Amino acid sequence: MSTNQHNRESFGSRWGFILACIGSAVGMGNIWMFPTRVSLYGGGSFLIPYIFFVALIGFTGVIAEMSFGRATRSGPVDAFGCACEANGKRKLGEALGMIPVLGSLAMAIGYTVVMGWIFKYAIGTLTGSTLAPNNVEEYGNAFGSMASAFGNNGWQIGALIICMLILMLGVGGGIERAGKIMMPLFFCLFVILAVYVAFQPGAINGYRYIFRVDPEMLASPSTWIFALGQAFFSLSVAGNGTLIYGSYLSDKENIPASAAKVALFDTIAAVLAALVIIPAMATTGAQLNQGGPGLLFIFLPNLIRSMPGGRIIAIIFFAAVFLAGMTSLINLYEAPIATVQEKLHLSRVPACGVIAVIGIIVSLLIQGIVSTWMDILSIYICPLGAGLAGIMFFWVCKKSYVEEQVNKGRERKFTKYFIPVCKYIYVPICFIVLILGIALGGIG
């Protein structure tokens, strides 16, 4: 099986790779969706299935995509092509590989719109504009104006420029360095927020709710379905971002150990967000029953405004959110940039320029419909990309090849149950997520 070994950039250290992958996984889902689902589905009753599914998907899909990328030293297009080459169907494989690449580009474009909102709010905490509205209605009107068609052009372009400047610096000088700075800073900022909230009157009620287990909610199929969706999308298995980061990894690195750390820190980030947001809501007696942009840009700013030291808290909070969003955006744009490099034989800076132009134009055009745009991608394209990558690696590639790739960098062979669990449990789960997303209007 041929690989793309020539002039391949690489991560300079194990923790550089791990932090970049953590940055990919930690994003808006951890901050504006996870706490809401913990609140809606019984606190600890949601955490139990969520942790189970994180362990399952981290053990299977995350390891698989990292290993597949490293094995082929390429992005999804060439990786899928390499898998199908032995059967004389490389072109078919490459065509299928375009699905996760285009999905990553489309998701990055939608995420660019969201990052524009976050960038505006983050800077607004310094100027005072973010906390200027006086109530929920005023926050809602301000957000509605910003999120309308062509309502936030400058901030959106600014966020994309920052992202592309980092990507132009390359894997080691850009992606790895950004991860090493942004992720530790993100965790430090959220720990500060969690400690602050812990000392607020009434916060204890939020903690009681987070860690209580309601047997009825635990037995509910909805709890397990949405825990599966939360874990699946949070770990960024989509046949693109994790795969492309794996392609920059040395053969000396132990992928199963790295995948375990990514799953662990992604879960810590999600729980930290819940430990900040749910107790903060409890201090006012409010129940957290709405997630998404409304929570982040309307209800939380209104809550923070009324808290002691609200301006400082807002600065810390939106700085942390910006860091989490930026590391995810970097990952989403990397797969299409790498594909342009591989297929058009461009150097990194021109490839970034091509994708940046596409990103700016399309993201400006979809501002008014970004919610629908992102829903379609998360329901259809992400689980399909993950499922296709799983089929290529576990069903098309030979068993001996998969075992060799997973065991590179390990002193002892990985468990013999890995391939059967991936073939017969993980790959079907990808398509179950797809079907459930279609049936329920999204579970991510």
Short mmCIF file of C-alpha atoms in Angstrom, two decimals:
data_model
loop_
_atom_site.label_atom_id
_atom_site.label_comp_id
_atom_site.label_asym_id
_atom_site.label_seq_id
_atom_site.Cartn_x
_atom_site.Cartn_y
_atom_site.Cartn_z
CA MET A 1 0.00 0.00 0.00
CA SER A 2 1.57 3.27 -1.11
CA THR A 3 1.95 6.22 1.24
CA ASN A 4 2.65 9.90 0.87
CA GLN A 5 6.00 10.10 2.67
CA HIS A 6 7.70 12.95 0.83
CA ASN A 7 8.20 16.32 2.56
CA ARG A 8 5.50 15.53 5.10
CA GLU A 9 5.33 17.94 7.99
CA SER A 10 5.11 16.44 11.47
CA PHE A 11 4.42 17.24 15.08
CA GLY A 12 7.59 17.88 17.06
CA SER A 13 6.49 16.25 20.31
CA ARG A 14 3.99 13.80 21.74
CA TRP A 15 2.25 16.43 23.88
CA GLY A 16 2.19 18.84 20.96
CA PHE A 17 0.15 16.26 19.04
CA ILE A 18 -2.06 15.42 22.02
CA LEU A 19 -2.80 19.07 22.80
CA ALA A 20 -3.63 19.75 19.14
CA CYS A 21 -6.07 16.82 19.17
CA ILE A 22 -7.56 17.98 22.47
CA GLY A 23 -7.97 21.41 20.88
CA SER A 24 -9.77 19.79 17.97
CA ALA A 25 -12.15 17.95 20.29
CA VAL A 26 -12.80 20.75 22.79
CA GLY A 27 -15.20 23.19 21.19
CA MET A 28 -18.66 24.69 21.34
CA GLY A 29 -20.28 21.31 21.96
CA ASN A 30 -18.46 21.10 25.30
CA ILE A 31 -19.47 24.62 26.30
CA TRP A 32 -22.96 25.33 24.97
CA MET A 33 -24.40 21.83 24.63
CA PHE A 34 -22.88 19.47 27.21
CA PRO A 35 -24.00 21.45 30.31
CA THR A 36 -27.50 21.76 28.87
CA ARG A 37 -27.79 18.03 28.29
CA VAL A 38 -26.49 17.29 31.76
CA SER A 39 -29.26 19.59 33.02
CA LEU A 40 -32.01 18.16 30.80
CA TYR A 41 -31.20 14.48 31.29
CA GLY A 42 -30.80 14.14 35.02
CA GLY A 43 -27.24 15.22 35.88
CA GLY A 44 -25.31 12.10 36.77
CA SER A 45 -27.89 10.05 34.87
CA PHE A 46 -26.47 11.63 31.70
CA LEU A 47 -22.82 11.49 32.81
CA ILE A 48 -22.86 7.69 33.20
CA PRO A 49 -23.79 6.85 29.58
CA TYR A 50 -21.74 9.80 28.31
CA ILE A 51 -18.54 8.51 29.93
CA PHE A 52 -19.32 5.00 28.65
CA PHE A 53 -19.65 6.23 25.07
CA VAL A 54 -16.55 8.46 25.32
CA ALA A 55 -14.55 5.41 26.42
CA LEU A 56 -16.01 3.29 23.61
CA ILE A 57 -15.48 5.84 20.82
CA GLY A 58 -12.08 6.89 22.16
CA PHE A 59 -11.00 3.22 22.25
CA THR A 60 -12.22 2.61 18.69
CA GLY A 61 -12.85 5.56 16.38
CA VAL A 62 -10.22 7.98 17.68
CA ILE A 63 -7.47 5.32 17.62
CA ALA A 64 -8.61 4.19 14.17
CA GLU A 65 -8.55 7.62 12.55
CA MET A 66 -5.19 8.51 14.07
CA SER A 67 -3.72 5.18 12.92
CA PHE A 68 -5.25 5.42 9.43
CA GLY A 69 -3.79 8.88 8.93
CA ARG A 70 -0.34 7.88 10.16
CA ALA A 71 -0.37 4.71 8.06
CA THR A 72 -0.99 6.56 4.80
CA ARG A 73 0.76 9.84 5.66
CA SER A 74 -2.05 11.71 3.95
CA GLY A 75 -5.47 13.28 4.26
CA PRO A 76 -8.78 11.48 3.70
CA VAL A 77 -8.64 11.53 -0.13
CA ASP A 78 -5.32 9.72 -0.46
CA ALA A 79 -5.95 7.60 2.65
CA PHE A 80 -9.20 6.23 1.20
CA GLY A 81 -7.45 5.84 -2.17
CA CYS A 82 -4.62 3.86 -0.57
CA ALA A 83 -7.12 1.57 1.15
CA CYS A 84 -8.90 0.81 -2.14
CA GLU A 85 -5.73 0.57 -4.24
CA ALA A 86 -5.17 -3.14 -3.57
CA ASN A 87 -8.59 -3.84 -5.11
CA GLY A 88 -7.82 -1.70 -8.15
CA LYS A 89 -10.34 0.95 -7.08
CA ARG A 90 -8.14 3.83 -6.00
CA LYS A 91 -10.20 6.42 -7.88
CA LEU A 92 -13.37 5.27 -6.10
CA GLY A 93 -11.59 5.53 -2.76
CA GLU A 94 -10.38 9.03 -3.55
CA ALA A 95 -13.87 10.09 -4.60
CA LEU A 96 -15.31 8.80 -1.32
CA GLY A 97 -12.50 10.54 0.54
CA MET A 98 -13.77 13.86 -0.76
CA ILE A 99 -16.91 13.47 1.37
CA PRO A 100 -15.17 14.02 4.73
CA VAL A 101 -12.87 16.68 3.20
CA LEU A 102 -15.75 18.73 1.82
CA GLY A 103 -17.63 18.10 5.05
CA SER A 104 -14.69 19.47 7.03
CA LEU A 105 -14.50 22.55 4.80
CA ALA A 106 -18.24 23.17 5.05
CA MET A 107 -18.17 22.69 8.83
CA ALA A 108 -15.19 25.06 9.07
CA ILE A 109 -17.08 27.68 7.06
CA GLY A 110 -20.09 27.45 9.38
CA TYR A 111 -17.80 27.51 12.42
CA THR A 112 -16.18 30.66 11.04
CA VAL A 113 -19.52 32.43 11.42
CA VAL A 114 -19.74 31.32 15.05
CA MET A 115 -16.13 32.35 15.69
CA GLY A 116 -17.00 35.81 14.37
CA TRP A 117 -19.70 36.07 17.05
CA ILE A 118 -17.30 34.87 19.75
CA PHE A 119 -14.54 37.24 18.60
CA LYS A 120 -16.93 40.19 18.78
CA TYR A 121 -18.13 39.23 22.27
CA ALA A 122 -14.58 38.57 23.52
CA ILE A 123 -13.36 42.00 22.44
CA GLY A 124 -16.65 43.47 23.67
CA THR A 125 -15.86 42.30 27.21
CA LEU A 126 -12.85 44.66 27.09
CA THR A 127 -14.73 47.62 25.61
CA GLY A 128 -17.88 47.08 27.68
CA SER A 129 -20.24 46.43 24.76
CA THR A 130 -20.81 42.76 25.60
CA LEU A 131 -22.33 43.60 29.00
CA ALA A 132 -24.11 46.78 27.84
CA PRO A 133 -27.63 45.28 27.33
CA ASN A 134 -29.82 45.45 30.44
CA ASN A 135 -31.92 42.29 30.14
CA VAL A 136 -32.51 39.08 28.21
CA GLU A 137 -34.70 40.81 25.62
CA GLU A 138 -31.98 43.33 24.79
CA TYR A 139 -29.38 40.57 24.56
CA GLY A 140 -31.71 38.64 22.26
CA ASN A 141 -32.17 41.65 20.00
CA ALA A 142 -28.41 42.31 19.90
CA PHE A 143 -27.65 38.70 19.05
CA GLY A 144 -30.43 38.55 16.44
CA SER A 145 -28.96 41.58 14.71
CA MET A 146 -25.44 40.15 14.79
CA ALA A 147 -26.54 36.71 13.57
CA SER A 148 -28.55 38.05 10.62
CA ALA A 149 -27.40 38.06 7.00
CA PHE A 150 -24.19 40.11 6.67
CA GLY A 151 -24.60 41.18 10.30
CA ASN A 152 -21.07 40.52 11.53
CA ASN A 153 -18.74 40.74 8.52
CA GLY A 154 -15.66 42.38 10.02
CA TRP A 155 -15.40 40.23 13.13
CA GLN A 156 -15.96 37.08 11.09
CA ILE A 157 -13.21 37.94 8.61
CA GLY A 158 -10.93 38.86 11.53
CA ALA A 159 -11.42 35.46 13.19
CA LEU A 160 -10.69 33.68 9.91
CA ILE A 161 -7.52 35.72 9.33
CA ILE A 162 -6.21 34.77 12.79
CA CYS A 163 -6.91 31.10 12.04
CA MET A 164 -5.20 31.22 8.64
CA LEU A 165 -2.14 33.02 9.96
CA ILE A 166 -1.66 30.19 12.46
CA LEU A 167 -2.18 27.54 9.75
CA MET A 168 0.29 29.26 7.40
CA LEU A 169 3.00 28.71 10.02
CA GLY A 170 2.70 24.97 9.44
CA VAL A 171 2.13 21.93 11.61
CA GLY A 172 4.97 22.43 14.10
CA GLY A 173 5.20 26.22 14.05
CA GLY A 174 1.46 26.88 13.82
CA ILE A 175 -0.91 24.07 14.83
CA GLU A 176 1.34 22.51 17.48
CA ARG A 177 2.45 25.81 18.99
CA ALA A 178 -1.12 27.11 19.11
CA GLY A 179 -2.27 23.95 20.88
CA LYS A 180 0.53 24.17 23.42
CA ILE A 181 -0.45 27.73 24.31
CA MET A 182 -4.22 27.77 23.85
CA MET A 183 -5.25 24.51 25.51
CA PRO A 184 -3.40 24.91 28.84
CA LEU A 185 -4.63 28.50 28.96
CA PHE A 186 -8.21 27.36 28.26
CA PHE A 187 -8.13 24.86 31.13
CA CYS A 188 -6.56 27.39 33.51
CA LEU A 189 -9.22 29.99 32.71
CA PHE A 190 -12.08 27.53 33.20
CA VAL A 191 -10.61 26.33 36.51
CA ILE A 192 -10.54 29.97 37.66
CA LEU A 193 -14.20 30.33 36.65
CA ALA A 194 -15.14 27.07 38.39
CA VAL A 195 -13.48 28.21 41.64
CA TYR A 196 -15.18 31.61 41.43
CA VAL A 197 -18.63 30.08 40.87
CA ALA A 198 -18.10 27.62 43.74
CA PHE A 199 -18.06 30.51 46.21
CA GLN A 200 -21.29 32.07 44.95
CA PRO A 201 -24.44 31.68 47.12
CA GLY A 202 -26.68 28.92 45.82
CA ALA A 203 -24.01 27.21 43.69
CA ILE A 204 -24.27 24.07 45.85
CA ASN A 205 -27.69 23.36 44.32
CA GLY A 206 -26.06 23.13 40.91
CA TYR A 207 -23.47 20.64 42.14
CA ARG A 208 -26.17 18.50 43.75
CA TYR A 209 -27.98 18.36 40.44
CA ILE A 210 -24.91 17.55 38.36
CA PHE A 211 -23.96 14.52 40.42
CA ARG A 212 -27.35 13.12 41.36
CA VAL A 213 -28.52 9.97 39.59
CA ASP A 214 -32.18 9.69 38.67
CA PRO A 215 -32.92 6.00 37.93
CA GLU A 216 -35.86 6.94 35.70
CA MET A 217 -33.72 9.26 33.55
CA LEU A 218 -30.89 6.70 33.47
CA ALA A 219 -33.31 4.12 32.08
CA SER A 220 -34.67 6.50 29.44
CA PRO A 221 -33.61 5.74 25.83
CA SER A 222 -33.41 9.51 25.15
CA THR A 223 -30.68 9.90 27.78
CA TRP A 224 -28.55 7.23 26.10
CA ILE A 225 -29.24 8.49 22.58
CA PHE A 226 -28.18 12.06 23.34
CA ALA A 227 -25.22 10.89 25.44
CA LEU A 228 -24.09 8.90 22.40
CA GLY A 229 -24.51 11.93 20.15
CA GLN A 230 -22.66 14.20 22.56
CA ALA A 231 -19.72 11.81 22.90
CA PHE A 232 -19.56 11.03 19.18
CA PHE A 233 -19.42 14.63 18.00
CA SER A 234 -17.29 15.86 20.90
CA LEU A 235 -14.46 13.46 20.05
CA SER A 236 -14.32 14.75 16.45
CA VAL A 237 -14.56 11.41 14.67
CA ALA A 238 -15.64 12.38 11.16
CA GLY A 239 -13.00 10.88 8.90
CA ASN A 240 -11.17 14.19 8.53
CA GLY A 241 -9.59 16.21 11.38
CA THR A 242 -8.33 13.39 13.59
CA LEU A 243 -7.15 11.47 10.53
CA ILE A 244 -5.17 14.43 9.17
CA TYR A 245 -3.51 15.10 12.53
CA GLY A 246 -2.58 11.42 12.71
CA SER A 247 -0.83 11.77 9.34
CA TYR A 248 1.67 14.16 10.95
CA LEU A 249 2.54 11.71 13.73
CA SER A 250 5.80 9.80 14.14
CA ASP A 251 5.81 6.00 13.99
CA LYS A 252 7.40 6.06 17.43
CA GLU A 253 4.27 7.42 19.09
CA ASN A 254 1.86 5.17 20.97
CA ILE A 255 -1.51 6.04 19.42
CA PRO A 256 -3.82 4.18 21.86
CA ALA A 257 -2.17 6.01 24.78
CA SER A 258 -2.51 9.35 22.98
CA ALA A 259 -6.16 8.67 22.15
CA ALA A 260 -6.88 7.90 25.81
CA LYS A 261 -5.43 11.27 26.85
CA VAL A 262 -7.50 13.10 24.22
CA ALA A 263 -10.71 11.41 25.42
CA LEU A 264 -9.83 12.12 29.06
CA PHE A 265 -9.09 15.82 28.61
CA ASP A 266 -12.07 16.36 26.33
CA THR A 267 -14.28 14.92 29.07
CA ILE A 268 -12.57 17.08 31.70
CA ALA A 269 -13.25 20.16 29.55
CA ALA A 270 -16.93 19.26 29.21
CA VAL A 271 -17.33 18.59 32.94
CA LEU A 272 -15.50 21.85 33.75
CA ALA A 273 -17.97 23.72 31.57
CA ALA A 274 -20.85 22.05 33.40
CA LEU A 275 -19.27 22.89 36.77
CA VAL A 276 -19.17 26.54 35.75
CA ILE A 277 -22.46 27.00 33.92
CA ILE A 278 -24.95 24.85 35.87
CA PRO A 279 -24.01 26.17 39.35
CA ALA A 280 -23.87 29.71 37.94
CA MET A 281 -27.45 29.30 36.72
CA ALA A 282 -28.38 27.82 40.11
CA THR A 283 -27.23 30.99 41.90
CA THR A 284 -30.17 32.80 40.32
CA GLY A 285 -32.60 29.90 40.70
CA ALA A 286 -32.75 29.51 36.91
CA GLN A 287 -32.89 26.12 35.21
CA LEU A 288 -30.59 25.41 32.30
CA ASN A 289 -32.97 24.14 29.63
CA GLN A 290 -31.66 25.82 26.48
CA GLY A 291 -28.31 25.21 24.83
CA GLY A 292 -26.66 26.41 21.64
CA PRO A 293 -25.95 30.02 20.71
CA GLY A 294 -28.84 31.31 22.82
CA LEU A 295 -27.13 30.08 25.99
CA LEU A 296 -23.72 31.48 25.06
CA PHE A 297 -24.71 34.84 23.61
CA ILE A 298 -27.94 35.72 25.43
CA PHE A 299 -28.55 33.97 28.75
CA LEU A 300 -24.99 33.63 30.06
CA PRO A 301 -23.94 37.25 29.36
CA ASN A 302 -27.13 38.42 31.06
CA LEU A 303 -26.30 36.20 34.05
CA ILE A 304 -22.63 37.24 34.19
CA ARG A 305 -23.61 40.92 34.07
CA SER A 306 -25.43 40.56 37.38
CA MET A 307 -22.63 38.68 39.18
CA PRO A 308 -20.02 40.36 41.42
CA GLY A 309 -16.98 41.20 39.30
CA GLY A 310 -19.05 40.45 36.21
CA ARG A 311 -16.77 42.25 33.77
CA ILE A 312 -13.69 40.26 34.83
CA ILE A 313 -15.68 37.03 34.68
CA ALA A 314 -16.93 37.91 31.20
CA ILE A 315 -13.37 38.63 30.01
CA ILE A 316 -12.12 35.27 31.33
CA PHE A 317 -15.11 33.33 30.04
CA PHE A 318 -15.15 34.63 26.47
CA ALA A 319 -11.35 34.45 26.22
CA ALA A 320 -11.59 30.77 27.13
CA VAL A 321 -14.43 30.20 24.66
CA PHE A 322 -12.42 31.93 21.93
CA LEU A 323 -9.41 29.68 22.59
CA ALA A 324 -11.55 26.53 22.48
CA GLY A 325 -13.27 27.64 19.28
CA MET A 326 -10.06 28.67 17.53
CA THR A 327 -8.31 25.33 18.09
CA SER A 328 -11.36 23.56 16.66
CA LEU A 329 -11.49 25.90 13.67
CA ILE A 330 -7.80 25.27 12.96
CA ASN A 331 -8.46 21.53 12.85
CA LEU A 332 -11.50 21.85 10.59
CA TYR A 333 -9.60 23.91 8.01
CA GLU A 334 -6.50 21.69 8.09
CA ALA A 335 -7.98 18.73 6.16
CA PRO A 336 -9.05 20.81 3.12
CA ILE A 337 -5.77 22.74 3.18
CA ALA A 338 -3.77 19.50 3.22
CA THR A 339 -5.91 18.14 0.38
CA VAL A 340 -5.21 21.23 -1.74
CA GLN A 341 -1.50 20.73 -1.04
CA GLU A 342 -1.63 17.07 -2.02
CA LYS A 343 -3.80 17.36 -5.12
CA LEU A 344 -2.80 20.76 -6.53
CA HIS A 345 0.84 20.44 -5.41
CA LEU A 346 0.82 23.86 -3.78
CA SER A 347 3.02 24.88 -0.89
CA ARG A 348 1.34 25.57 2.44
CA VAL A 349 0.87 29.34 2.23
CA PRO A 350 -0.83 29.37 -1.22
CA ALA A 351 -3.00 26.40 -0.15
CA CYS A 352 -4.10 28.35 2.92
CA GLY A 353 -4.82 31.32 0.67
CA VAL A 354 -7.08 29.27 -1.61
CA ILE A 355 -9.09 27.87 1.29
CA ALA A 356 -9.20 31.28 3.01
CA VAL A 357 -10.79 32.90 -0.05
CA ILE A 358 -13.42 30.14 -0.20
CA GLY A 359 -13.97 30.42 3.55
CA ILE A 360 -14.44 34.19 3.52
CA ILE A 361 -16.85 34.26 0.58
CA VAL A 362 -19.07 31.37 1.61
CA SER A 363 -19.12 32.20 5.33
CA LEU A 364 -20.26 35.76 4.57
CA LEU A 365 -23.06 34.41 2.38
CA ILE A 366 -24.41 31.90 4.93
CA GLN A 367 -24.55 34.14 8.02
CA GLY A 368 -28.33 34.21 8.08
CA ILE A 369 -28.71 30.43 7.61
CA VAL A 370 -25.73 29.11 9.57
CA SER A 371 -27.88 27.18 12.05
CA THR A 372 -29.52 25.14 9.29
CA TRP A 373 -26.15 24.77 7.54
CA MET A 374 -24.51 23.29 10.65
CA ASP A 375 -27.48 21.05 11.43
CA ILE A 376 -27.31 19.45 7.98
CA LEU A 377 -23.58 18.83 8.29
CA SER A 378 -23.76 17.38 11.80
CA ILE A 379 -26.73 15.15 10.96
CA TYR A 380 -25.56 13.80 7.61
CA ILE A 381 -21.91 14.45 6.77
CA CYS A 382 -20.00 13.94 10.04
CA PRO A 383 -21.29 10.44 10.90
CA LEU A 384 -21.10 9.44 7.23
CA GLY A 385 -17.45 10.51 7.07
CA ALA A 386 -16.66 8.61 10.27
CA GLY A 387 -18.45 5.52 8.99
CA LEU A 388 -16.65 5.60 5.65
CA ALA A 389 -13.27 5.96 7.37
CA GLY A 390 -14.15 3.00 9.59
CA ILE A 391 -15.17 0.88 6.61
CA MET A 392 -11.95 1.74 4.75
CA PHE A 393 -9.67 0.94 7.68
CA PHE A 394 -11.40 -2.11 9.14
CA TRP A 395 -13.26 -3.68 6.21
CA VAL A 396 -11.17 -2.75 3.16
CA CYS A 397 -7.65 -2.81 4.63
CA LYS A 398 -6.28 -6.19 5.69
CA LYS A 399 -6.40 -7.20 9.34
CA SER A 400 -2.61 -7.63 9.49
CA TYR A 401 -2.14 -4.10 8.13
CA VAL A 402 -4.48 -2.59 10.72
CA GLU A 403 -2.77 -4.46 13.55
CA GLU A 404 0.65 -3.31 12.34
CA GLN A 405 -0.40 0.34 12.22
CA VAL A 406 -2.12 0.38 15.61
CA ASN A 407 0.82 -1.36 17.30
CA LYS A 408 3.54 0.96 15.97
CA GLY A 409 5.26 2.74 18.85
CA ARG A 410 3.93 0.28 21.45
CA GLU A 411 6.02 -2.03 23.61
CA ARG A 412 3.17 -4.55 23.85
CA LYS A 413 0.55 -5.40 21.28
CA PHE A 414 -2.80 -3.68 21.69
CA THR A 415 -5.75 -5.82 22.74
CA LYS A 416 -6.93 -8.50 20.32
CA TYR A 417 -10.49 -7.25 20.78
CA PHE A 418 -9.74 -3.92 19.09
CA ILE A 419 -10.50 -4.91 15.48
CA PRO A 420 -13.66 -6.97 16.21
CA VAL A 421 -15.09 -4.20 18.41
CA CYS A 422 -14.34 -1.61 15.74
CA LYS A 423 -15.74 -3.68 12.86
CA TYR A 424 -18.90 -4.89 14.53
CA ILE A 425 -19.68 -2.17 17.07
CA TYR A 426 -18.00 1.15 16.18
CA VAL A 427 -18.68 1.16 12.43
CA PRO A 428 -22.38 0.30 12.91
CA ILE A 429 -22.58 3.00 15.63
CA CYS A 430 -21.50 5.61 13.04
CA PHE A 431 -24.49 4.74 10.89
CA ILE A 432 -26.79 4.46 13.91
CA VAL A 433 -25.79 8.05 14.76
CA LEU A 434 -26.61 9.02 11.17
CA ILE A 435 -30.04 7.35 11.28
CA LEU A 436 -30.92 8.70 14.73
CA GLY A 437 -29.82 12.19 13.66
CA ILE A 438 -32.11 12.07 10.65
CA ALA A 439 -35.01 10.67 12.69
CA LEU A 440 -34.68 13.08 15.64
CA GLY A 441 -33.43 16.19 13.85
CA GLY A 442 -29.92 15.86 15.23
CA ILE A 443 -28.37 14.31 18.34
CA GLY A 444 -24.98 16.09 18.31
#
